[in-house]
Short mmCIF file of C-alpha atoms and ligand atoms in Angstrom, two decimals:
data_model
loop_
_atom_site.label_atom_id
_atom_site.label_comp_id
_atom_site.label_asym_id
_atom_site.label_seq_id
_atom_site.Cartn_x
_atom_site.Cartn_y
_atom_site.Cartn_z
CA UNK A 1 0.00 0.00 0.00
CA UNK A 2 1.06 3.26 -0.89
CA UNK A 3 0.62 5.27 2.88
CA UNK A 4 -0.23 8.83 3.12
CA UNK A 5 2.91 11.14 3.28
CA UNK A 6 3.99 9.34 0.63
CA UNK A 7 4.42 11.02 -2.99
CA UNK A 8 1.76 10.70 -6.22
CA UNK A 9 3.81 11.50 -9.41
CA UNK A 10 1.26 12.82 -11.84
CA UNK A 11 2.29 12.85 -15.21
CA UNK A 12 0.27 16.03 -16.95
CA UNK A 13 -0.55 19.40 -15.58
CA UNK A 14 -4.19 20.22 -16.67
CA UNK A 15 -7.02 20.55 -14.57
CA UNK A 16 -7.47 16.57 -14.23
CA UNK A 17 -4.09 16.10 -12.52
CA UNK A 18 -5.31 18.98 -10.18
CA UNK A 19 -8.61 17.94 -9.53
CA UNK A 20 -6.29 14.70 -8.77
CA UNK A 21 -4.11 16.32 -6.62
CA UNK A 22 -6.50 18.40 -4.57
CA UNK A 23 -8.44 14.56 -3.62
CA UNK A 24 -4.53 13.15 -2.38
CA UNK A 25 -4.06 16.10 -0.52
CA UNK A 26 -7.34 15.65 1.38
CA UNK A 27 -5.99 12.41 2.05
CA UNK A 28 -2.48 13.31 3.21
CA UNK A 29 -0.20 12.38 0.10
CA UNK A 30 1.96 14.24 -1.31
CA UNK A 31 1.37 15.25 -5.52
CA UNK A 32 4.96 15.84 -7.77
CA UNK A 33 3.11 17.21 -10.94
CA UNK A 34 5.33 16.42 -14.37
CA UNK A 35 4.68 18.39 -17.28
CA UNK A 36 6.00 20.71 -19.80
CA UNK A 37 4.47 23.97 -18.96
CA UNK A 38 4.98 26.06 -15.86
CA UNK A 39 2.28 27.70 -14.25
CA UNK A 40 -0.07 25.01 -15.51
CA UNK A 41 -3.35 24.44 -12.98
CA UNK A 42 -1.71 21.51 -11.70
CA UNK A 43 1.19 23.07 -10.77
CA UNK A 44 -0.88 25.77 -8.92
CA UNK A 45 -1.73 23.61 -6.36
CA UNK A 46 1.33 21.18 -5.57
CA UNK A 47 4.06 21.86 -3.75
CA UNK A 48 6.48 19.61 -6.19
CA UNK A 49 7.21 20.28 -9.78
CA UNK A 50 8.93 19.29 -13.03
CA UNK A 51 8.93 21.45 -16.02
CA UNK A 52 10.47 19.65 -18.38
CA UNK A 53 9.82 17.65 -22.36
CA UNK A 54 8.34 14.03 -21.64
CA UNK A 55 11.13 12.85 -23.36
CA UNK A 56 13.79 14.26 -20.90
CA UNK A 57 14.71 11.00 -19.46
CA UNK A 58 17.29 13.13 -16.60
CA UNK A 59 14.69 14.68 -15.69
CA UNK A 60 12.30 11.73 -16.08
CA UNK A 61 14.66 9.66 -13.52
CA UNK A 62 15.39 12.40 -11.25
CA UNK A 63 11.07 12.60 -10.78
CA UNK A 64 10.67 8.60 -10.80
CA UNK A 65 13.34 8.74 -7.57
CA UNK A 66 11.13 11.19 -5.40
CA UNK A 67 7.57 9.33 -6.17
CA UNK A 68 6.40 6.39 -5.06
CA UNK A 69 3.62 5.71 -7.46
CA UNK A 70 3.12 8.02 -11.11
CA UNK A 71 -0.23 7.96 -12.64
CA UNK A 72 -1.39 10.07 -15.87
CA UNK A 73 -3.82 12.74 -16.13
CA UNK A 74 -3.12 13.40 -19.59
CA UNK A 75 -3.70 10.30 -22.37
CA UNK A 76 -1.27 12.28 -25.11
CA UNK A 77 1.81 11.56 -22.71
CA UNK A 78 3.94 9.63 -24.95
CA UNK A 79 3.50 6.04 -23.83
CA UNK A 80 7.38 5.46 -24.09
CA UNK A 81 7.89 7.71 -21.14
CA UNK A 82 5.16 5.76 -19.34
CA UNK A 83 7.28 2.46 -20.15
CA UNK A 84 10.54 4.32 -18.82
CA UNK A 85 8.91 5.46 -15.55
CA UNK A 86 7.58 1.73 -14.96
CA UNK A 87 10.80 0.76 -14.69
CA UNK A 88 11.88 2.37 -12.16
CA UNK A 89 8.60 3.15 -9.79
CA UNK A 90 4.79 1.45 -10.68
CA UNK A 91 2.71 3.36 -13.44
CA UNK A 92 -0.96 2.71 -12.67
CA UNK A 93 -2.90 2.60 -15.17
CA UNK A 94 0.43 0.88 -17.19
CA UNK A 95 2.06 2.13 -20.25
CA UNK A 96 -0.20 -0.24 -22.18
CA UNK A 97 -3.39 1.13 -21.24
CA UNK A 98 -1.96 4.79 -22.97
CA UNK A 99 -0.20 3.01 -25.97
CA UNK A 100 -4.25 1.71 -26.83
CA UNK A 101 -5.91 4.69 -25.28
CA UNK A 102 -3.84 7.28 -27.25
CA UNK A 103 -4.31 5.42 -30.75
CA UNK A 104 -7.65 5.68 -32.66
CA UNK A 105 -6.47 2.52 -34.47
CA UNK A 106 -5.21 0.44 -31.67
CA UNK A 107 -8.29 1.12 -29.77
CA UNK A 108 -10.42 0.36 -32.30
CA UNK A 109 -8.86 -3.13 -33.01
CA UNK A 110 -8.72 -3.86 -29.68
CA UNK A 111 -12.51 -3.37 -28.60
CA UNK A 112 -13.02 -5.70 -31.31
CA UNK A 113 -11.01 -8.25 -30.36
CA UNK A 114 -12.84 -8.55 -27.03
CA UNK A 115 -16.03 -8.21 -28.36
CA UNK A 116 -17.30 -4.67 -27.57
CA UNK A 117 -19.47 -2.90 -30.59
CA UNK A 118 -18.03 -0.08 -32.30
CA UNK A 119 -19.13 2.13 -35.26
CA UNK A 120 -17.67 0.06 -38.33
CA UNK A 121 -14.05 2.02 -39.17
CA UNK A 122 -11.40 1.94 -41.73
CA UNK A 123 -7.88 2.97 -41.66
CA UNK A 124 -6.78 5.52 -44.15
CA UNK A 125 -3.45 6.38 -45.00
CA UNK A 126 -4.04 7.66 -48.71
CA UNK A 127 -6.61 9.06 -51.08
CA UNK A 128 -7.49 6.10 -52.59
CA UNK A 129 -7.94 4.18 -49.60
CA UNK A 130 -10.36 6.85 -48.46
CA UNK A 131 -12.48 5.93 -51.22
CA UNK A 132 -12.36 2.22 -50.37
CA UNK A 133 -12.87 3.42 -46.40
CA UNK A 134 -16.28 5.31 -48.23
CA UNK A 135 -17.34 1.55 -49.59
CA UNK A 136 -17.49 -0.73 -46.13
CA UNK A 137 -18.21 2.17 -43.80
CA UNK A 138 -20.55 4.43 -45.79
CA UNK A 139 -21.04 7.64 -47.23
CA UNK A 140 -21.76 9.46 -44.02
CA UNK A 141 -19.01 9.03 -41.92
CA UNK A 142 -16.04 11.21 -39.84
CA UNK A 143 -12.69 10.78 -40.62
CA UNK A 144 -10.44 11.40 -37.77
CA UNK A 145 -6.66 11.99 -37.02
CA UNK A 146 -4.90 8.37 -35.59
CA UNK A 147 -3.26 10.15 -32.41
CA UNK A 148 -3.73 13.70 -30.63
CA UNK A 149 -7.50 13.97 -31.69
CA UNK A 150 -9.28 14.82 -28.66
CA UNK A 151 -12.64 17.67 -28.09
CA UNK A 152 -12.99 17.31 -31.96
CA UNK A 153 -9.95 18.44 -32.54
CA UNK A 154 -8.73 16.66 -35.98
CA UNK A 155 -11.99 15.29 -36.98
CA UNK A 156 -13.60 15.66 -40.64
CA UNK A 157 -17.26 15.10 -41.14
CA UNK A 158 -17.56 12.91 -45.26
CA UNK A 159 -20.67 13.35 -46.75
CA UNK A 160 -22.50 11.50 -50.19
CA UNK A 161 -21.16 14.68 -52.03
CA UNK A 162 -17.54 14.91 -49.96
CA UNK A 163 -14.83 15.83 -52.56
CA UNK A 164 -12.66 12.75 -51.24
CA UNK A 165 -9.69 13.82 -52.91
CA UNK A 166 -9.77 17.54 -52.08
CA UNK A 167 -10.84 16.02 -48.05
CA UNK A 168 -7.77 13.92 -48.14
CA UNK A 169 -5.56 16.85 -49.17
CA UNK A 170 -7.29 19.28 -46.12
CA UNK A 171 -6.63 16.17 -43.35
CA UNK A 172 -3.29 17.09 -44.13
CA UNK A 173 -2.53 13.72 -41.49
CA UNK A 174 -0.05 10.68 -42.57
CA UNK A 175 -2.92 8.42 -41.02
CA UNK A 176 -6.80 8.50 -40.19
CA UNK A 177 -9.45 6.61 -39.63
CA UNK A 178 -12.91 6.72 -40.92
CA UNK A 179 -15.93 5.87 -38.92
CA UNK A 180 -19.24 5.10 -39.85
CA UNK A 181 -21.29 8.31 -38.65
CA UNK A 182 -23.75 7.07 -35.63
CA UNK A 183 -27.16 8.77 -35.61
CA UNK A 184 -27.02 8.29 -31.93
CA UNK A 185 -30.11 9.01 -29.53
CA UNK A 186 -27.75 10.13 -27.21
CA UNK A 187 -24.08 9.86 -26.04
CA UNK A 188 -23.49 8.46 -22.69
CA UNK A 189 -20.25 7.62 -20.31
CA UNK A 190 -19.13 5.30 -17.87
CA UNK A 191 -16.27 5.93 -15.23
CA UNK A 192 -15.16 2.31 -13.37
CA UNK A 193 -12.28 2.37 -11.08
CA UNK A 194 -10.94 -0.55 -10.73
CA UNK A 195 -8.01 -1.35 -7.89
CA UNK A 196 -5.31 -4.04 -7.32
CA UNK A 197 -7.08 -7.93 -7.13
CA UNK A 198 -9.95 -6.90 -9.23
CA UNK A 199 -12.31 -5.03 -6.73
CA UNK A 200 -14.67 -2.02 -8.73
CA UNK A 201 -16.38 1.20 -8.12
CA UNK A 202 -18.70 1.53 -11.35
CA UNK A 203 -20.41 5.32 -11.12
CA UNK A 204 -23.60 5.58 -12.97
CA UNK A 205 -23.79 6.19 -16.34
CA UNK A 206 -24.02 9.96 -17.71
CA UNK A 207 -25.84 11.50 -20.19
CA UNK A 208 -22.89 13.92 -22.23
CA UNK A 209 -24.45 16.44 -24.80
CA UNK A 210 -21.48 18.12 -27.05
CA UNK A 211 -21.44 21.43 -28.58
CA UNK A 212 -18.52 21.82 -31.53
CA UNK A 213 -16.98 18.56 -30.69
CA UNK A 214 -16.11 19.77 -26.85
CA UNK A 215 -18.32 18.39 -23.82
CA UNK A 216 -20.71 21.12 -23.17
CA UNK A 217 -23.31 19.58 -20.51
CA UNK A 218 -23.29 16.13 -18.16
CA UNK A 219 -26.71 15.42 -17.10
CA UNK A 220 -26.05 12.69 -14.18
CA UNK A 221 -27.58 9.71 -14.34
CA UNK A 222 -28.43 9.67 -18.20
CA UNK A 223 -32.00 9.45 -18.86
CA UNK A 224 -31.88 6.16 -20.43
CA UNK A 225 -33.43 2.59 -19.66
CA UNK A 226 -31.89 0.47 -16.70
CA UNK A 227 -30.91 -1.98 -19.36
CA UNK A 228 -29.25 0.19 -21.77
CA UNK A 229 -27.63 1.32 -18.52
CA UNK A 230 -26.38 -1.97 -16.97
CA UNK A 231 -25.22 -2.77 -20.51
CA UNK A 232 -23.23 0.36 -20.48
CA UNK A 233 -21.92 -0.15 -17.24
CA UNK A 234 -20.91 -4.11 -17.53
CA UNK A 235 -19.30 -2.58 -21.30
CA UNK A 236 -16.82 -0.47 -18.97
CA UNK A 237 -16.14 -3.29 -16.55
CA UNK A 238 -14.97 -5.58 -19.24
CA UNK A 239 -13.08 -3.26 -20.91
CA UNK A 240 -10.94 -2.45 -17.87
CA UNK A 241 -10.96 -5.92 -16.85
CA UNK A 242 -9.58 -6.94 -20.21
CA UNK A 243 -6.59 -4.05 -19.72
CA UNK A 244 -5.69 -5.38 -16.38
CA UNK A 245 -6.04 -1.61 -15.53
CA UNK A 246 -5.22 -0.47 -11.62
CA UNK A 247 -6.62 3.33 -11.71
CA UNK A 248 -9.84 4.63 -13.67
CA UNK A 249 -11.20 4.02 -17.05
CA UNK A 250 -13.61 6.33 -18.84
CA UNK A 251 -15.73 4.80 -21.48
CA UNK A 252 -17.83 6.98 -24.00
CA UNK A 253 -20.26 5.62 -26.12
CA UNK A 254 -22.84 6.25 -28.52
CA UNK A 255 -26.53 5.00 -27.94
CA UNK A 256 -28.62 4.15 -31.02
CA UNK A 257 -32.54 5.13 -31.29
CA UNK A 258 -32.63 0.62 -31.08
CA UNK A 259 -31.18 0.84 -27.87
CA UNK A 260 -27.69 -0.72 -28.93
CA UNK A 261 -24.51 0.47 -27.36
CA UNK A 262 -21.27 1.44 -28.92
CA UNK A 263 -18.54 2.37 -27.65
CA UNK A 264 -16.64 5.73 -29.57
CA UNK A 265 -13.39 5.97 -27.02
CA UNK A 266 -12.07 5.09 -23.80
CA UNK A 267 -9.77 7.33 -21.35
CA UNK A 268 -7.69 5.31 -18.93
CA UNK A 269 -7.93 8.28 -16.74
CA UNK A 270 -10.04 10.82 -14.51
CA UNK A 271 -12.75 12.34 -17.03
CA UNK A 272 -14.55 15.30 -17.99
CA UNK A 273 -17.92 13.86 -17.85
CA UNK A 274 -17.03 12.67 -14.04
CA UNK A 275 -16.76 16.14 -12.44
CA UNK A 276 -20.16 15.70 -11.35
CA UNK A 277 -19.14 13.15 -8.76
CA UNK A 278 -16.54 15.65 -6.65
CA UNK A 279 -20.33 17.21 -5.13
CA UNK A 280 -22.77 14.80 -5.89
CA UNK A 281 -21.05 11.01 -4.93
CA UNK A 282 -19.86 9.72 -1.34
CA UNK A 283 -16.63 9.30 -3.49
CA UNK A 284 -15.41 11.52 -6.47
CA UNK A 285 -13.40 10.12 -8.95
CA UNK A 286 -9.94 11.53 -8.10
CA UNK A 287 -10.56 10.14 -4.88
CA UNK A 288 -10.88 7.02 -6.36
CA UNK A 289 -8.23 6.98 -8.69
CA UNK A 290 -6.32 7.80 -5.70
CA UNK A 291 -7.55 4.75 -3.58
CA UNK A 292 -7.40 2.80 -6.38
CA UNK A 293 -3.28 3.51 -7.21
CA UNK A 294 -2.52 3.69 -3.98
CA UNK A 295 -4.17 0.01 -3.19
CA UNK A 296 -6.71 2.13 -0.45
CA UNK A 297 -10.04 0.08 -0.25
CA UNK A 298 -12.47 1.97 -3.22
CA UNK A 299 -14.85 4.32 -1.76
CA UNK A 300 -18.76 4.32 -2.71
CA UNK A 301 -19.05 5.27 -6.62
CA UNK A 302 -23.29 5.77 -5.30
CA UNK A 303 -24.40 9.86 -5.53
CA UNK A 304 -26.62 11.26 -3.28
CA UNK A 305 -27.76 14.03 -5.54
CA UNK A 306 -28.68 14.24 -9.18
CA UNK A 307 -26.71 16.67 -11.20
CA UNK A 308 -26.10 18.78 -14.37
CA UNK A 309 -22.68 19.70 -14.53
CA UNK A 310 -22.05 22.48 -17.74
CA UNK A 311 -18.69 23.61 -18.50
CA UNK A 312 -17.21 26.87 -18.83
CA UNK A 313 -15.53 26.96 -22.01
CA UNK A 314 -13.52 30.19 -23.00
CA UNK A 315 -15.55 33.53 -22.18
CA UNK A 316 -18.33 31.31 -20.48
CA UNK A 317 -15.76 31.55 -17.20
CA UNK A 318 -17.74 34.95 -16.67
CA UNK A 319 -20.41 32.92 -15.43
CA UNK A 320 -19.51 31.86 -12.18
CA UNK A 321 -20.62 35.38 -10.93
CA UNK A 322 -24.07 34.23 -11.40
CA UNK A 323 -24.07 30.34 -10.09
CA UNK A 324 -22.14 31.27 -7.17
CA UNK A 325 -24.97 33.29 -5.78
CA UNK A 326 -26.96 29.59 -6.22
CA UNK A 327 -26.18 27.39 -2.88
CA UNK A 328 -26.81 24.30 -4.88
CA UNK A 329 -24.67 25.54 -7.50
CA UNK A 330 -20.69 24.02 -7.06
CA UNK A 331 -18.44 26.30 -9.05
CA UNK A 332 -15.16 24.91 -9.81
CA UNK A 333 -12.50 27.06 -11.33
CA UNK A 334 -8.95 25.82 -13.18
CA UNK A 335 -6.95 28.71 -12.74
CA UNK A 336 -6.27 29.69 -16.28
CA UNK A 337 -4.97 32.74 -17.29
CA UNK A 338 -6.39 33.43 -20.41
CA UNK A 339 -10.15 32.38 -21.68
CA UNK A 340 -8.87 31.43 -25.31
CA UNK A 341 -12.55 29.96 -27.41
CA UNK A 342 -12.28 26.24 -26.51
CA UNK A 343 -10.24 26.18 -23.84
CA UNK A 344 -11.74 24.70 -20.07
CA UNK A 345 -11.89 27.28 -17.48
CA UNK A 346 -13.68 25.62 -15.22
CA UNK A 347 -17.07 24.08 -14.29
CA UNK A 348 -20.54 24.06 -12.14
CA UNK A 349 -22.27 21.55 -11.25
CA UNK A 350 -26.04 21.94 -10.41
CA UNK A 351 -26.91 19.67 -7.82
CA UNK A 352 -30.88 18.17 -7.64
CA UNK A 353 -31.25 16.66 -4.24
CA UNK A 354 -32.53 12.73 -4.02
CA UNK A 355 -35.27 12.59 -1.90
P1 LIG B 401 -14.36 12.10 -30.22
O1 LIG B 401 -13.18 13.03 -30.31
O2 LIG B 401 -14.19 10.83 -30.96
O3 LIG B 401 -14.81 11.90 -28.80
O4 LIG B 401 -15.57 12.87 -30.91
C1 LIG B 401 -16.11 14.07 -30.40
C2 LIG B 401 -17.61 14.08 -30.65
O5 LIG B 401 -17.88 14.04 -32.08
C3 LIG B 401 -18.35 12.88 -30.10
O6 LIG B 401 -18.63 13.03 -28.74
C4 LIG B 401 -19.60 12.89 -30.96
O7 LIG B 401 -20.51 13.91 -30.55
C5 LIG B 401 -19.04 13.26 -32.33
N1 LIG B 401 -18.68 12.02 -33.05
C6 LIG B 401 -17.47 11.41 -33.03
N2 LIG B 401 -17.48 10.28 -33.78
C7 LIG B 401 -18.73 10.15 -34.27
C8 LIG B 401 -19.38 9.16 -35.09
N3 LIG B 401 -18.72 8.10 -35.59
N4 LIG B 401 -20.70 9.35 -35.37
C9 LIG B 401 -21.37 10.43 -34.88
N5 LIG B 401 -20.81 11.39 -34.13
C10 LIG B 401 -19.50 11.27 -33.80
#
């Protein structure tokens, strides 16, 4: 067991890894945030940094010597630093759970091969395989960048009338790959934690509505049918299961109008459609991922209140002057700088009392 006073290494410095470090603190550990930029929110709140590349392996080992456990916040960490850290101190969730998570591909390949339903894909690497990718998947489909796509960033919506040759040239990408387009009924998520011998925490599954690719709104739980819900939930569980994963895995899907589930990508970290647990679970999921890397006994995934969490993206920061007059309002803010369009400021979550 990893003891409080002891040090969490967190590889990434965004507002997951300080979300993360805020729950170890409450418990007593200690957080040693890792990650190019200074000043990042992450850094903000810990009292031990490294500002340095991910591939600076002195400063790499000089960090792996004053941690006792490293976790990720951040899925684009190159997973060859992850393999270098497990070396020398344990990496939960392990290097392999990035090197799938952090390839379109790779994930892709691998749902299939343990059974889990997917919107049909195709790699593309040229022109003239995009036109083949057009045949098995379909006319209407989104081709997306292999690695570093994440909020909708590298993603290309093909239509009957898509120029394929003139879409190829924009991707401007080595490698893609095309997915059917889902007319979903809604888009849903899943956070398990799962912790050393198997035990799980399985939170309930969200509802996530997206505006420009980004999450805009989690309404908590999603207003679907117990079954769809169980399905979605025993989805995650063998997913994580099948990764061996120690930590947390996020799992978004796609629900179809027939009630099938599919899964669209998986996060083998803390989540953006999970900040509705910090104020409206007995256990939030940094907590969790805490307890669950640290080999603590998992806390209670159940919530006591309903919720709508919204984010504020860009100028939408302004409005925490409003919800913070609200006293079931939680207003959570990054400490960012600068309110660039896109870019996560912060958050509120609107909590609806269970009676
Ligand atoms: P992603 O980066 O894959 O999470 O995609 C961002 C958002 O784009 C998703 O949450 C969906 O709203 C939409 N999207 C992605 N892939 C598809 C798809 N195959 N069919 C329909 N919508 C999609």
């Amino acid at each position: 067991m990893i003891e409080p006073g002891q040090t969490i290494g967190i590889l990434g410095g965004g507002q997951l890894g300080r979300m993360t470090a805020m729950a170890a603190h409450a418990l007593g550990y200690r957080c040693h945030v890792y990650c190019p930029i200074s000043n990042s929110p992450a850094k903000l709140v810990t009292k031990f940094s490294t500002t340095a590349r991910y591939e600076n392996k002195l400063a790499l080992g000089r960090f792996a010597k004053t941690v006792d456990v490293i976790t990720f916040e951040f899925e684009n960490v190159p997973a060859d630093t992850a393999e270098f850290l497990a070396e020398r101190k344990p990496v939960r969730p392990g290097p392999n759970a990035l090197r799938i998570a952090q390839d379109r591909l790779k994930e892709k390949d691998f749902l299939r091969s343990i059974g889990v339903a997917t919107a049909a894909y195709h790699a593309v690497t040229s022109a003239d395989e995009l036109r083949r990718a057009v045949e098995t998947v379909g006319a209407r489909a989104v081709l997306k960048t292999v690695r570093m796509g994440y909020d909708g960033k590298g993603q290309m919506p093909i239509r009957p009338d898509t120029d394929l040759g003139a879409a190829w040239r924009n991707f401007d990408n080595a490698s893609g790959i095309l997915e059917s387009f889902v007319e979903f009924a809604c888009e849903i998520s899943v956070i398990v934690a799962r912790s050393e011998g198997g035990k799980w925490a399985t939170y309930a599954a969200v509802e996530n509505q997206h505006l420009h690719g980004i999450l805009d709104t989690t309404i908590a739980p999603a207003r679907i049918s117990s079954d769809v819900a169980m399905r979605a939930e025993a989805i995650a569980r063998h997913i994580a299961e099948k990764l061996e994963l120690i930590g947390l895995l996020a799992v978004e899907m796609f629900v179809t109008h027939d009630g099938e589930v599919l899964v669209n990508e998986i996060a083998p970290r803390p989540h953006n459609s999970g900040h509705w647990t910090i104020d409206a679970c007995y256990t939030s999921q940094f907590e969790q991922l805490v307890r669950a890397i640290c080999g603590l006994p998992l806390g209670s995934p159940a919530h006591h209140s309903d919720a709508v969490m919204k984010n504020l993206i860009g100028a939408d920061i302004a409005k925490w002057r409003e919800a913070i007059h609200d006293p079931l309002q939680k207003v959570h803010l990054y400490g960012k700088d600068e309110a660039s369009p896109g870019r996560k400021m912060g958050h509120v979550t609107k909590l609806i009392p269970r009676r």
